């Protein structure tokens, strides 16, 4: 089992296509990982066996906007009614 931290860069590498670079949000109860792959903040549930740490070269080529503002200190678009489970939620 590999441990990833919040914001770690990973590569979705199923072996039959070009790896897709993403950033980790959290691990699910079933051991799969939630990963943002695009410029939006929605994370996809990804099986652990299809992930590996991204290389420095892959990270350098990745979009700086992966996860939109999810990995930033603040989100100017945070909406408590729409952004359920976001780390910017300070309601607790």
GROMACS .gro file of C-alpha atoms in nm:
model
   92
    1UNK     CA    1   0.000   0.000   0.000
    2UNK     CA    2   0.131   0.342  -0.097
    3UNK     CA    3   0.065   0.645   0.116
    4UNK     CA    4  -0.004   0.975  -0.053
    5UNK     CA    5  -0.058   1.309   0.114
    6UNK     CA    6  -0.297   1.589   0.032
    7UNK     CA    7  -0.181   1.762  -0.287
    8UNK     CA    8   0.074   1.496  -0.387
    9UNK     CA    9   0.121   1.457  -0.760
   10UNK     CA   10   0.041   1.110  -0.890
   11UNK     CA   11   0.017   0.944  -1.228
   12UNK     CA   12  -0.286   0.738  -1.327
   13UNK     CA   13  -0.104   0.469  -1.521
   14UNK     CA   14  -0.329   0.175  -1.617
   15UNK     CA   15  -0.071   0.050  -1.868
   16UNK     CA   16  -0.275   0.086  -2.187
   17UNK     CA   17  -0.261   0.463  -2.240
   18UNK     CA   18  -0.044   0.764  -2.166
   19UNK     CA   19  -0.030   0.833  -1.789
   20UNK     CA   20  -0.257   1.110  -1.664
   21UNK     CA   21  -0.119   1.342  -1.395
   22UNK     CA   22  -0.332   1.439  -1.097
   23UNK     CA   23  -0.322   1.556  -0.737
   24UNK     CA   24  -0.446   1.361  -0.438
   25UNK     CA   25  -0.728   1.493  -0.219
   26UNK     CA   26  -0.780   1.197   0.016
   27UNK     CA   27  -0.805   0.822   0.050
   28UNK     CA   28  -1.144   0.656   0.054
   29UNK     CA   29  -1.256   0.396   0.308
   30UNK     CA   30  -1.206   0.119   0.049
   31UNK     CA   31  -0.839   0.210  -0.007
   32UNK     CA   32  -0.894   0.388  -0.338
   33UNK     CA   33  -0.773   0.747  -0.377
   34UNK     CA   34  -0.963   1.060  -0.474
   35UNK     CA   35  -0.758   1.249  -0.731
   36UNK     CA   36  -0.811   1.571  -0.929
   37UNK     CA   37  -0.691   1.531  -1.289
   38UNK     CA   38  -0.822   1.846  -1.456
   39UNK     CA   39  -0.866   2.217  -1.392
   40UNK     CA   40  -1.194   2.158  -1.205
   41UNK     CA   41  -1.206   2.072  -0.836
   42UNK     CA   42  -1.400   1.745  -0.865
   43UNK     CA   43  -1.190   1.445  -0.763
   44UNK     CA   44  -1.221   1.104  -0.928
   45UNK     CA   45  -1.209   0.784  -0.724
   46UNK     CA   46  -0.909   0.593  -0.858
   47UNK     CA   47  -0.797   0.239  -0.769
   48UNK     CA   48  -0.467   0.243  -0.584
   49UNK     CA   49  -0.310  -0.019  -0.813
   50UNK     CA   50  -0.344   0.219  -1.108
   51UNK     CA   51  -0.157   0.503  -0.935
   52UNK     CA   52   0.211   0.573  -0.889
   53UNK     CA   53   0.404   0.879  -0.777
   54UNK     CA   54   0.447   1.125  -1.065
   55UNK     CA   55   0.800   1.189  -1.186
   56UNK     CA   56   0.957   1.534  -1.168
   57UNK     CA   57   0.929   1.558  -1.547
   58UNK     CA   58   0.558   1.472  -1.539
   59UNK     CA   59   0.496   1.726  -1.264
   60UNK     CA   60   0.679   1.996  -1.461
   61UNK     CA   61   0.450   1.934  -1.762
   62UNK     CA   62   0.126   1.917  -1.559
   63UNK     CA   63  -0.125   2.201  -1.554
   64UNK     CA   64  -0.072   2.442  -1.264
   65UNK     CA   65  -0.452   2.461  -1.235
   66UNK     CA   66  -0.520   2.096  -1.150
   67UNK     CA   67  -0.795   2.101  -0.889
   68UNK     CA   68  -0.885   2.465  -0.960
   69UNK     CA   69  -0.845   2.631  -0.614
   70UNK     CA   70  -0.869   2.309  -0.411
   71UNK     CA   71  -0.495   2.314  -0.335
   72UNK     CA   72  -0.470   2.690  -0.278
   73UNK     CA   73  -0.480   2.851   0.067
   74UNK     CA   74  -0.811   3.021  -0.023
   75UNK     CA   75  -1.083   2.974  -0.283
   76UNK     CA   76  -1.248   3.291  -0.411
   77UNK     CA   77  -1.534   3.081  -0.551
   78UNK     CA   78  -1.610   2.876  -0.238
   79UNK     CA   79  -1.986   2.826  -0.193
   80UNK     CA   80  -2.093   2.628   0.117
   81UNK     CA   81  -2.405   2.504  -0.064
   82UNK     CA   82  -2.214   2.363  -0.360
   83UNK     CA   83  -1.866   2.279  -0.231
   84UNK     CA   84  -1.950   1.988  -0.001
   85UNK     CA   85  -1.639   1.823   0.141
   86UNK     CA   86  -1.403   2.098   0.027
   87UNK     CA   87  -1.108   2.173   0.252
   88UNK     CA   88  -1.209   2.540   0.242
   89UNK     CA   89  -1.528   2.454   0.436
   90UNK     CA   90  -1.477   2.608   0.780
   91UNK     CA   91  -1.822   2.524   0.919
   92UNK     CA   92  -1.695   2.268   1.172
   0.00000   0.00000   0.00000
